[in-house]
Coordinates of C-alpha atoms in Angstrom, one line a residue:
M260 CA 22.2 44.7 65.6
L261 CA 24.5 41.7 65.8
A262 CA 23.1 40.1 62.6
V263 CA 23.5 43.5 60.9
L264 CA 27.2 43.8 62.0
Y265 CA 28.0 40.3 60.7
A266 CA 26.2 41.0 57.4
V267 CA 28.2 44.1 56.9
C268 CA 31.5 42.3 57.7
L269 CA 30.7 39.5 55.3
G270 CA 29.5 41.8 52.6
L271 CA 33.2 42.4 51.8
L272 CA 33.6 38.8 51.1
I273 CA 30.4 38.2 49.3
A274 CA 31.2 41.1 46.9
V275 CA 34.2 39.2 45.5
L276 CA 32.5 35.9 45.0
P277 CA 31.8 34.7 41.5
A278 CA 28.2 35.4 40.5
H279 CA 27.9 32.2 38.6
H280 CA 29.9 29.0 38.3
A281 CA 29.9 29.1 34.5
N282 CA 33.4 30.5 34.7
Y283 CA 34.7 27.3 36.0
S284 CA 35.9 24.7 33.4
K285 CA 34.0 21.5 33.3
V286 CA 35.6 18.6 35.2
T287 CA 35.6 15.5 33.1
E288 CA 35.8 11.9 34.3
Q289 CA 39.4 11.9 33.1
D290 CA 40.1 15.0 35.3
M291 CA 38.4 13.3 38.3
A292 CA 40.7 10.2 37.8
K293 CA 43.7 12.5 37.5
Y294 CA 43.0 14.3 40.7
R295 CA 42.3 11.0 42.5
D296 CA 45.7 9.8 41.5
R297 CA 47.3 13.0 42.7
V298 CA 45.6 12.7 46.1
K299 CA 46.8 9.1 46.3
S300 CA 50.3 10.2 45.6
M301 CA 50.0 12.8 48.4
F302 CA 48.8 10.1 50.8
Y303 CA 51.7 7.7 50.0
H304 CA 54.2 10.5 50.3
A305 CA 52.9 11.3 53.8
Y306 CA 52.3 7.7 54.8
N307 CA 55.5 6.1 53.6
N308 CA 57.6 8.8 55.2
Y309 CA 55.8 8.2 58.4
L310 CA 56.6 4.5 58.2
D311 CA 60.2 5.1 57.2
N312 CA 61.0 7.9 59.6
A313 CA 58.5 8.1 62.5
F314 CA 56.8 4.7 63.3
P315 CA 56.1 3.7 66.1
Y316 CA 55.8 7.3 67.3
D317 CA 52.5 9.1 67.0
E318 CA 53.4 11.6 64.4
L319 CA 56.0 12.4 61.7
R320 CA 58.2 15.5 62.0
P321 CA 58.7 16.2 58.3
L322 CA 61.4 18.9 58.5
T323 CA 63.8 16.7 60.6
C324 CA 62.6 13.4 59.2
D325 CA 61.9 11.8 62.6
G326 CA 59.0 11.2 64.9
Q327 CA 57.4 12.2 68.1
D328 CA 54.6 11.1 70.5
T329 CA 51.9 13.7 70.9
W330 CA 48.6 12.3 72.1
G331 CA 49.6 9.2 74.0
S332 CA 52.1 6.9 72.3
F333 CA 49.6 4.9 70.2
S334 CA 51.3 4.9 66.8
L335 CA 48.5 7.4 66.1
T336 CA 49.2 8.1 62.5
L337 CA 49.0 4.4 61.7
I338 CA 45.6 4.0 63.4
D339 CA 44.3 7.2 61.8
A340 CA 45.4 6.1 58.3
L341 CA 43.9 2.6 58.5
D342 CA 40.4 3.3 57.0
T343 CA 41.9 5.8 54.5
L344 CA 44.0 2.9 53.1
L345 CA 40.8 0.9 52.3
I346 CA 39.0 3.9 50.9
I347 CA 41.8 4.5 48.4
G348 CA 41.9 0.8 47.5
N349 CA 44.9 -0.6 49.3
V350 CA 43.5 -3.8 50.8
S351 CA 46.8 -5.6 51.3
E352 CA 48.3 -2.7 53.4
F353 CA 45.1 -2.5 55.4
Q354 CA 45.5 -6.1 56.3
R355 CA 49.2 -5.7 57.2
V356 CA 48.6 -2.7 59.4
V357 CA 45.8 -4.5 61.3
T358 CA 48.3 -7.2 62.3
V359 CA 50.9 -4.6 63.2
L360 CA 48.5 -2.8 65.5
Q361 CA 47.5 -5.9 67.2
D362 CA 51.1 -6.8 67.9
T363 CA 52.4 -3.4 69.0
V364 CA 49.7 -1.2 70.5
D365 CA 49.2 -1.4 74.3
F366 CA 46.9 0.8 76.3
D367 CA 48.2 -0.4 79.7
I368 CA 50.7 2.4 79.8
D369 CA 51.5 5.2 82.3
V370 CA 50.6 8.0 80.0
N371 CA 48.4 11.1 80.5
A372 CA 46.1 11.1 77.5
S373 CA 43.5 13.5 76.1
V374 CA 40.1 11.9 76.6
F375 CA 38.8 13.7 73.5
E376 CA 41.6 13.0 71.2
T377 CA 42.0 9.3 72.2
N378 CA 38.3 8.8 71.6
I379 CA 38.0 10.4 68.2
R380 CA 41.3 9.1 66.8
V381 CA 42.0 5.8 68.5
V382 CA 38.5 4.5 69.5
G383 CA 37.0 5.9 66.3
G384 CA 39.7 4.7 64.1
L385 CA 39.7 1.1 65.5
L386 CA 35.9 0.9 65.4
S387 CA 35.8 2.0 61.8
A388 CA 38.5 -0.4 60.8
H389 CA 36.6 -3.2 62.6
L390 CA 33.4 -2.5 60.7
L391 CA 35.3 -2.4 57.4
S392 CA 37.1 -5.6 58.0
K393 CA 34.9 -7.7 55.8
K394 CA 35.2 -5.3 52.9
A395 CA 39.0 -5.5 53.4
G396 CA 39.0 -9.3 53.1
L397 CA 40.2 -10.0 56.6
E398 CA 39.4 -13.4 58.1
L399 CA 36.5 -12.8 60.4
E400 CA 36.1 -14.6 63.7
P401 CA 32.7 -16.2 64.5
G402 CA 30.2 -13.6 65.7
W403 CA 31.6 -10.6 63.7
P404 CA 30.7 -7.7 63.8
C405 CA 29.7 -8.4 67.4
S406 CA 33.3 -9.5 68.2
G407 CA 36.7 -9.2 66.7
P408 CA 40.3 -8.1 67.7
L409 CA 39.9 -4.5 66.5
L410 CA 36.6 -4.2 68.5
R411 CA 38.3 -5.5 71.6
M412 CA 41.1 -3.0 71.1
A413 CA 38.6 -0.2 70.8
E414 CA 36.7 -1.3 73.9
D415 CA 40.0 -1.6 75.8
A416 CA 40.9 2.0 74.8
A417 CA 37.5 3.4 75.6
R418 CA 37.4 1.6 79.0
K419 CA 40.6 3.5 79.9
L420 CA 38.7 6.7 79.4
L421 CA 35.6 5.9 81.5
P422 CA 37.2 7.1 84.9
A423 CA 37.2 10.6 83.4
F424 CA 33.3 10.6 83.4
D425 CA 33.0 9.8 87.1
T426 CA 32.0 13.4 88.1
Q427 CA 29.0 14.9 89.8
T428 CA 27.8 16.4 86.6
G429 CA 28.6 13.5 84.3
M430 CA 30.8 15.8 82.2
P431 CA 34.3 14.3 81.9
F432 CA 37.7 15.5 82.8
G433 CA 39.9 16.5 79.9
T434 CA 42.8 14.2 80.6
V435 CA 43.1 10.7 82.1
N436 CA 46.1 8.5 83.0
L437 CA 45.6 5.3 81.0
L438 CA 47.1 3.2 83.9
N439 CA 46.0 5.0 87.0
G440 CA 42.8 7.0 86.1
V441 CA 42.3 10.7 86.7
N442 CA 45.2 12.4 88.4
P443 CA 44.0 13.9 91.8
T444 CA 45.5 17.2 90.7
E445 CA 43.8 17.2 87.3
T446 CA 42.0 20.5 86.4
P447 CA 38.2 20.2 86.4
V448 CA 38.0 22.7 83.5
T449 CA 37.2 21.1 80.1
C450 CA 36.2 22.5 76.8
T451 CA 32.7 22.0 75.5
A452 CA 33.8 19.8 72.6
G453 CA 35.8 17.7 75.0
I454 CA 32.5 16.9 76.8
G455 CA 30.1 16.5 73.9
T456 CA 32.1 14.4 71.4
Y457 CA 31.6 10.8 72.5
I458 CA 28.1 9.6 71.5
I459 CA 29.1 8.3 68.0
E460 CA 32.0 6.1 69.3
F461 CA 30.5 5.2 72.7
A462 CA 27.1 4.3 71.4
T463 CA 28.6 2.2 68.6
L464 CA 30.7 0.4 71.3
S465 CA 27.7 -0.2 73.5
R466 CA 25.5 -1.5 70.6
L467 CA 28.3 -3.9 69.4
T468 CA 29.5 -5.2 72.7
G469 CA 26.2 -5.2 74.7
D470 CA 27.8 -3.1 77.5
P471 CA 25.5 -0.1 77.9
E472 CA 27.9 1.9 80.1
F473 CA 29.7 3.6 77.2
E474 CA 26.5 5.0 75.7
R475 CA 25.2 5.9 79.1
V476 CA 28.1 8.1 80.1
A477 CA 28.1 9.8 76.6
R478 CA 24.4 10.7 76.9
R479 CA 24.9 11.9 80.5
A480 CA 27.7 14.2 79.3
L481 CA 25.5 15.6 76.6
K482 CA 22.7 16.2 79.1
G483 CA 25.1 18.0 81.4
L484 CA 26.0 20.5 78.6
W485 CA 22.3 21.0 77.6
E486 CA 21.3 21.8 81.1
S487 CA 24.1 24.3 81.5
R488 CA 23.3 26.4 78.4
S489 CA 22.5 30.1 79.0
E490 CA 19.0 31.7 79.0
I491 CA 19.5 32.8 75.4
G492 CA 20.4 29.2 74.4
L493 CA 24.2 29.3 74.0
V494 CA 27.0 27.3 75.5
G495 CA 30.4 28.7 76.4
N496 CA 33.9 27.5 75.6
H497 CA 35.1 25.9 78.9
I498 CA 33.2 24.6 81.9
D499 CA 34.0 23.3 85.4
V500 CA 32.9 19.7 85.2
M501 CA 32.5 19.5 89.0
T502 CA 30.3 22.6 89.4
S503 CA 28.8 23.2 85.9
K504 CA 30.0 26.8 86.1
W505 CA 31.3 28.3 82.9
V506 CA 34.9 29.4 83.1
A507 CA 35.2 30.7 79.5
Q508 CA 31.9 32.3 78.4
D509 CA 32.7 32.9 74.7
A510 CA 30.1 31.2 72.5
G511 CA 30.8 30.2 68.9
I512 CA 31.0 27.3 66.6
G513 CA 34.8 27.0 66.4
A514 CA 37.6 25.7 68.6
G515 CA 36.6 24.2 71.9
V516 CA 32.9 23.9 70.8
D517 CA 32.7 22.7 67.2
S518 CA 32.3 18.9 67.4
Y519 CA 29.7 19.2 70.2
F520 CA 27.2 20.5 67.6
E521 CA 28.5 18.1 65.0
Y522 CA 27.8 15.1 67.3
L523 CA 24.3 16.2 68.1
V524 CA 23.4 16.1 64.4
K525 CA 25.4 13.0 63.5
G526 CA 24.5 11.2 66.7
A527 CA 20.8 11.9 65.9
I528 CA 21.2 10.4 62.4
L529 CA 23.2 7.4 63.6
L530 CA 20.9 6.5 66.5
Q531 CA 17.7 7.9 65.0
D532 CA 17.4 10.0 68.2
E533 CA 14.8 12.8 68.1
E534 CA 16.0 14.4 71.3
M535 CA 19.5 15.0 70.1
M536 CA 18.3 16.5 66.9
A537 CA 15.8 18.7 68.8
M538 CA 18.7 20.0 70.9
F539 CA 20.7 20.9 67.8
M540 CA 17.8 22.7 66.2
E541 CA 17.3 24.8 69.4
Y542 CA 21.0 25.7 69.2
N543 CA 20.7 26.4 65.5
K544 CA 18.0 29.0 66.2
A545 CA 20.2 30.7 68.8
I546 CA 23.3 30.9 66.6
Q547 CA 21.9 31.3 63.1
D548 CA 22.3 35.1 63.1
W549 CA 26.1 35.0 63.8
Y550 CA 29.2 32.9 63.4
V551 CA 31.4 35.3 65.2
W552 CA 32.1 34.8 68.9
V553 CA 29.7 36.3 71.4
Q554 CA 29.2 36.4 75.2
M555 CA 27.0 33.4 76.0
Y556 CA 24.7 35.3 78.4
K557 CA 24.3 38.6 76.5
G558 CA 24.9 37.9 72.9
T559 CA 27.3 40.8 72.5
V560 CA 30.3 40.3 70.2
S561 CA 33.4 39.3 72.0
M562 CA 35.6 38.3 69.1
P563 CA 34.7 39.3 65.5
I564 CA 36.8 36.5 64.1
F565 CA 36.5 33.4 61.9
Q566 CA 38.4 30.3 63.0
S567 CA 39.5 27.6 60.5
L568 CA 37.8 25.0 62.7
E569 CA 34.5 26.6 61.9
A570 CA 34.7 25.5 58.3
F571 CA 32.9 22.2 59.2
W572 CA 29.7 24.2 59.5
P573 CA 28.6 24.2 55.8
G574 CA 28.9 20.4 55.8
L575 CA 26.8 20.1 58.9
Q576 CA 24.2 22.4 57.4
S577 CA 24.0 20.1 54.4
L578 CA 23.1 17.2 56.7
I579 CA 20.0 19.0 57.8
G580 CA 19.1 20.1 54.3
D581 CA 20.0 23.8 54.7
I582 CA 21.8 23.9 51.4
G583 CA 21.4 27.6 50.6
N584 CA 23.0 28.8 53.8
A585 CA 25.6 26.1 53.6
M586 CA 26.7 27.2 50.1
R587 CA 26.8 30.9 51.2
T588 CA 28.9 30.0 54.2
F589 CA 31.2 27.8 52.2
H590 CA 31.9 30.5 49.7
N591 CA 32.8 33.0 52.4
Y592 CA 35.3 30.6 53.8
Y593 CA 36.6 29.7 50.4
T594 CA 37.3 33.4 49.8
V595 CA 39.6 33.4 52.8
W596 CA 41.3 30.3 51.5
K597 CA 42.1 31.9 48.2
Q598 CA 43.5 35.0 50.0
F599 CA 46.2 32.9 51.6
G600 CA 46.4 29.4 50.0
G601 CA 45.0 27.9 53.2
L602 CA 42.8 28.9 56.2
P603 CA 44.6 30.7 59.0
E604 CA 43.6 29.5 62.5
F605 CA 42.1 33.0 63.2
Y606 CA 40.9 35.6 60.7
N607 CA 39.7 39.0 61.7
I608 CA 36.5 39.7 59.7
P609 CA 36.4 43.5 59.9
Q610 CA 40.1 43.9 59.1
G611 CA 40.1 41.1 56.5
F612 CA 43.4 39.6 57.7
T613 CA 45.0 37.2 60.0
V614 CA 45.2 37.5 63.8
D615 CA 48.6 37.8 65.6
K616 CA 50.0 34.5 66.7
R617 CA 47.2 32.6 65.0
E618 CA 48.5 32.8 61.4
G619 CA 49.1 29.1 61.0
Y620 CA 47.4 26.4 58.9
P621 CA 48.1 22.9 60.1
L622 CA 46.6 21.3 57.0
R623 CA 43.2 21.1 58.6
P624 CA 40.4 19.2 56.7
E625 CA 37.3 21.1 57.7
L626 CA 36.7 23.2 54.5
I627 CA 37.5 20.1 52.3
E628 CA 35.0 18.1 54.4
S629 CA 32.3 20.6 53.7
A630 CA 33.1 20.6 50.0
M631 CA 32.8 16.8 49.9
Y632 CA 29.4 16.9 51.6
L633 CA 28.1 19.8 49.5
Y634 CA 29.3 18.3 46.2
R635 CA 27.4 15.2 47.1
A636 CA 24.3 17.4 47.6
T637 CA 24.6 19.8 44.7
K638 CA 27.2 18.7 42.1
D639 CA 28.2 22.4 42.0
P640 CA 31.5 22.5 40.0
T641 CA 32.9 25.3 42.1
L642 CA 33.3 22.7 44.8
L643 CA 35.6 20.7 42.6
Q644 CA 37.4 23.9 41.7
F645 CA 38.1 24.3 45.4
G646 CA 39.3 20.7 45.6
R647 CA 41.8 21.4 42.8
D648 CA 42.9 24.6 44.6
A649 CA 43.4 22.6 47.8
I650 CA 45.6 20.0 46.1
E651 CA 47.7 22.6 44.3
S652 CA 48.1 24.7 47.4
I653 CA 49.0 21.9 49.8
E654 CA 51.5 20.4 47.3
K655 CA 53.1 23.7 46.5
I656 CA 53.3 25.1 50.0
S657 CA 53.7 22.3 52.4
K658 CA 55.3 19.3 50.6
V659 CA 58.8 18.6 51.7
D660 CA 61.2 15.6 51.2
C661 CA 59.9 13.8 54.3
G662 CA 56.1 14.4 54.0
F663 CA 53.9 17.4 54.4
A664 CA 54.7 20.1 56.9
S665 CA 52.1 22.3 58.7
I666 CA 52.2 25.9 57.6
K667 CA 53.4 28.0 60.4
D668 CA 52.3 31.3 58.8
V669 CA 50.0 31.6 55.8
R670 CA 51.3 35.1 55.1
D671 CA 54.8 34.0 54.1
H672 CA 54.3 30.2 54.0
K673 CA 56.9 29.4 56.6
L674 CA 56.7 25.8 57.7
D675 CA 56.4 24.0 61.1
N676 CA 58.0 20.7 61.9
R677 CA 54.8 18.7 62.3
M678 CA 52.4 16.6 60.3
E679 CA 49.3 15.8 62.4
S680 CA 47.7 12.4 62.0
F681 CA 44.5 14.1 60.9
F682 CA 46.2 14.9 57.6
V683 CA 46.0 11.2 56.5
A684 CA 42.8 10.5 58.4
E685 CA 40.7 13.5 57.2
T686 CA 42.4 15.9 54.8
I687 CA 43.5 13.3 52.3
K688 CA 40.3 11.2 52.8
Y689 CA 37.9 14.0 52.1
L690 CA 39.9 15.2 49.1
Y691 CA 39.9 11.7 47.6
L692 CA 36.1 11.2 48.3
L693 CA 35.4 14.6 46.7
F694 CA 36.9 13.3 43.4
D695 CA 35.6 9.7 43.7
P696 CA 31.8 9.7 43.4
D697 CA 31.7 5.9 42.9
N698 CA 33.6 5.1 46.1
F699 CA 31.9 2.5 48.3
I700 CA 31.6 5.1 51.0
H701 CA 29.0 6.8 48.8
N702 CA 27.0 3.6 48.3
D703 CA 23.2 4.4 48.0
G704 CA 22.1 1.0 49.1
S705 CA 22.3 -0.8 45.8
E706 CA 25.0 -3.1 47.1
F707 CA 25.4 -4.6 50.5
D708 CA 26.7 -7.6 52.5
L709 CA 24.5 -10.1 54.2
V710 CA 26.1 -11.3 57.5
V711 CA 24.9 -14.0 59.8
T712 CA 25.5 -13.2 63.5
P713 CA 24.5 -15.1 66.7
Y714 CA 21.4 -12.8 66.8
G715 CA 20.2 -13.3 63.2
E716 CA 20.9 -12.0 59.7
C717 CA 22.3 -8.5 59.3
I718 CA 22.9 -6.2 56.4
L719 CA 26.2 -4.3 56.3
G720 CA 28.0 -2.0 53.8
A721 CA 24.8 -0.6 52.3
G722 CA 25.9 3.0 52.7
G723 CA 24.7 5.8 54.9
Y724 CA 28.1 6.0 56.7
V725 CA 28.4 8.5 59.5
F726 CA 31.8 10.1 59.8
N727 CA 33.1 10.8 63.3
T728 CA 34.9 14.1 63.7
E729 CA 38.2 12.4 62.7
A730 CA 36.6 11.2 59.5
H731 CA 36.3 7.6 60.6
P732 CA 33.2 6.2 58.9
I733 CA 30.7 4.2 61.0
D734 CA 28.2 1.9 59.3
P735 CA 24.9 2.7 61.0
A736 CA 23.4 -0.7 60.1
A737 CA 26.0 -2.4 62.3
L738 CA 24.4 -0.9 65.5
H739 CA 21.5 -3.3 65.0
C740 CA 23.5 -6.5 64.4
C741 CA 24.2 -7.4 68.0
K742 CA 21.0 -7.1 69.9
K743 CA 20.9 -9.6 72.8
H744 CA 17.2 -9.9 73.5
N745 CA 15.0 -12.5 71.7
T746 CA 12.1 -10.0 71.8
E747 CA 14.0 -7.8 69.4
K748 CA 14.2 -10.5 66.7
W749 CA 11.7 -10.0 63.9
E750 CA 10.8 -11.0 60.4
V751 CA 11.3 -8.6 57.6
E752 CA 7.8 -9.0 56.2
D753 CA 6.1 -8.5 59.5
L754 CA 8.1 -5.3 60.2
V755 CA 7.3 -3.8 56.9
R756 CA 3.6 -4.7 57.2
E757 CA 3.4 -3.2 60.7
F758 CA 5.3 -0.2 59.8
F759 CA 3.4 0.8 56.7
F760 CA -0.1 -0.5 57.4
G761 CA -0.6 -0.8 61.1
K762 CA 1.4 1.8 63.0
A763 CA 1.2 4.5 60.3
K764 CA -2.6 4.3 60.0
E765 CA -3.1 4.4 63.8
E766 CA -0.8 7.4 64.1
V767 CA -2.7 9.2 61.4
R768 CA -6.0 8.5 63.1
K769 CA -4.8 9.7 66.5
E770 CA -3.2 12.9 65.0
A771 CA -6.4 13.7 63.1
T772 CA -8.5 13.4 66.2
Q773 CA -6.0 15.5 68.2
D774 CA -5.6 18.1 65.6
Q775 CA -9.4 18.5 65.2
S776 CA -9.8 19.1 69.0
Q777 CA -7.0 21.6 69.1
Q778 CA -7.7 23.5 65.9
D779 CA -10.0 26.1 67.3
L780 CA -7.9 26.7 70.4
F781 CA -4.4 26.5 69.0
P782 CA -4.6 26.8 65.2
S783 CA -1.0 28.0 64.8
R784 CA 0.4 25.3 67.0
V785 CA -1.3 22.6 65.0
Q786 CA -0.2 24.1 61.7
N787 CA 3.4 24.4 62.8
R788 CA 3.5 20.7 64.0
T789 CA 2.0 19.6 60.7
N790 CA 4.6 21.5 58.7
L791 CA 7.4 20.0 60.8
K792 CA 6.2 16.5 60.2
R793 CA 6.5 16.9 56.4
T794 CA 10.3 16.8 56.7
S795 CA 11.7 14.6 59.4
L796 CA 14.7 16.0 61.2
L797 CA 16.2 12.6 61.3
R798 CA 16.8 12.1 57.7
C799 CA 19.6 13.7 55.5
P800 CA 17.6 15.5 52.8
S801 CA 20.7 16.2 50.8
Q802 CA 22.8 13.2 51.6
P803 CA 20.0 10.7 50.9
F804 CA 20.0 7.0 51.5
S805 CA 17.2 7.2 49.0
S806 CA 17.2 4.3 46.6
K807 CA 16.5 1.7 49.3
L808 CA 14.7 1.8 52.6
S809 CA 16.9 1.0 55.6
I810 CA 15.3 0.1 59.0
L811 CA 17.2 -1.4 61.9
G812 CA 20.0 -2.7 59.8
Q813 CA 17.8 -4.3 57.1
V814 CA 17.6 -3.1 53.6
F815 CA 14.4 -3.5 51.6
L816 CA 14.3 -3.5 47.8
E817 CA 11.8 -1.0 46.4

């Protein structure tokens, strides 16, 4: 019944979609270059106005041409913009900003900070910049990427967050005082995304520094959520981290939940972790029939709405190879965009209009993010058409003298006096990458850097970057550069020989024996397992690292 209701609601949207993308004009290389230049201009209009009018505050207020602290007094926009500078090609400014951050940012401050936001923006931004330092031409200290000033800053920031995880369930509080730890009066109620969005940053920290505590607490938090899911396989929106009781029982893929699902998939890819991917696939079965909000125990519709934060979902679907559903979902969301020139925070599906007091569009990146992933997978020109629409819309509606202002109401395009840091970290970055297919971020392994660490040779910059939820790219190969144990050192030739000729043959022999013994008793089970193994859940079928083989930070020529 629920799936039918959703299909009827979306039928209104699907009916107005173009049947074929032949109507869209071909985008030439000259067009791509033109739109890259326009996106660069957008970035510098936002970035320079932040520097001129708001630094060292966290964010620019573009209508009054001043600044404000929002998430903790970190000069947040500067940290969030750092890897974007390199991606658009400004090496000299990247180098300058690294020096400025080292001289000005201090985490020993009496500030109550969001654990979630500090992690994705500050820890993620510093880690990404640290791993991109060689590409940016910075002078590297001995032992890099296992050491370095930006890595130490990221570790310092993350260590300030660790007291939040000291709960009976392992699920963290939402806020922590950077100087004094968790306030005794802090509420134990935290949103699901605020619990399940650490594994990318914290595992990267643990692998680079050798301190396992970060990865341990992130995994324990994920386990706490998994064990708290309902009997029909759903998680709610807010949970008491002391008792594991759900306070808000609305289940969906949008605000308060979104990046939990994102990190299960991306964490599985980054860490080659089968358990995390299996968790996501179980959730995917439970939610695939609806994207509306439902009661987590009954599955009954609680809010027949679409939220703009849900627009990351098509991009996530592309990472597991579900391109058909991803494109259908994307087109539904794109239709809403075209109705208003942006995605309202809430959209009532049956009524086909905005929701009262949720009419704003704070220049969020999620639909642009999905377009970037899907264009890499399909080269469908409608995705470039959306990118052009996004550029035109943002420039026309939100550009002001001192930057870009959030849209307070998509119905009349009234503006709000805020430019969130994610505009330069995500929205601009994904737009630029959509129109820059040759960017180093899209590297397929044909180029890489060989780095000598205290633990042996390591390959970096070969591609396969995993973006955290703030669009800070993490190089997965770096996680294998800093292993401390001699037993983990190996020769390339021996690994390849063992991998292809020893281990593979032994596994085939064992499986053949096991399958033969179970075939008569459990024929369907054996067949299902065989089918599953044809397509590993841990690869990105549509975002392939295909031209080279990458194992544990090493790249092998075909």
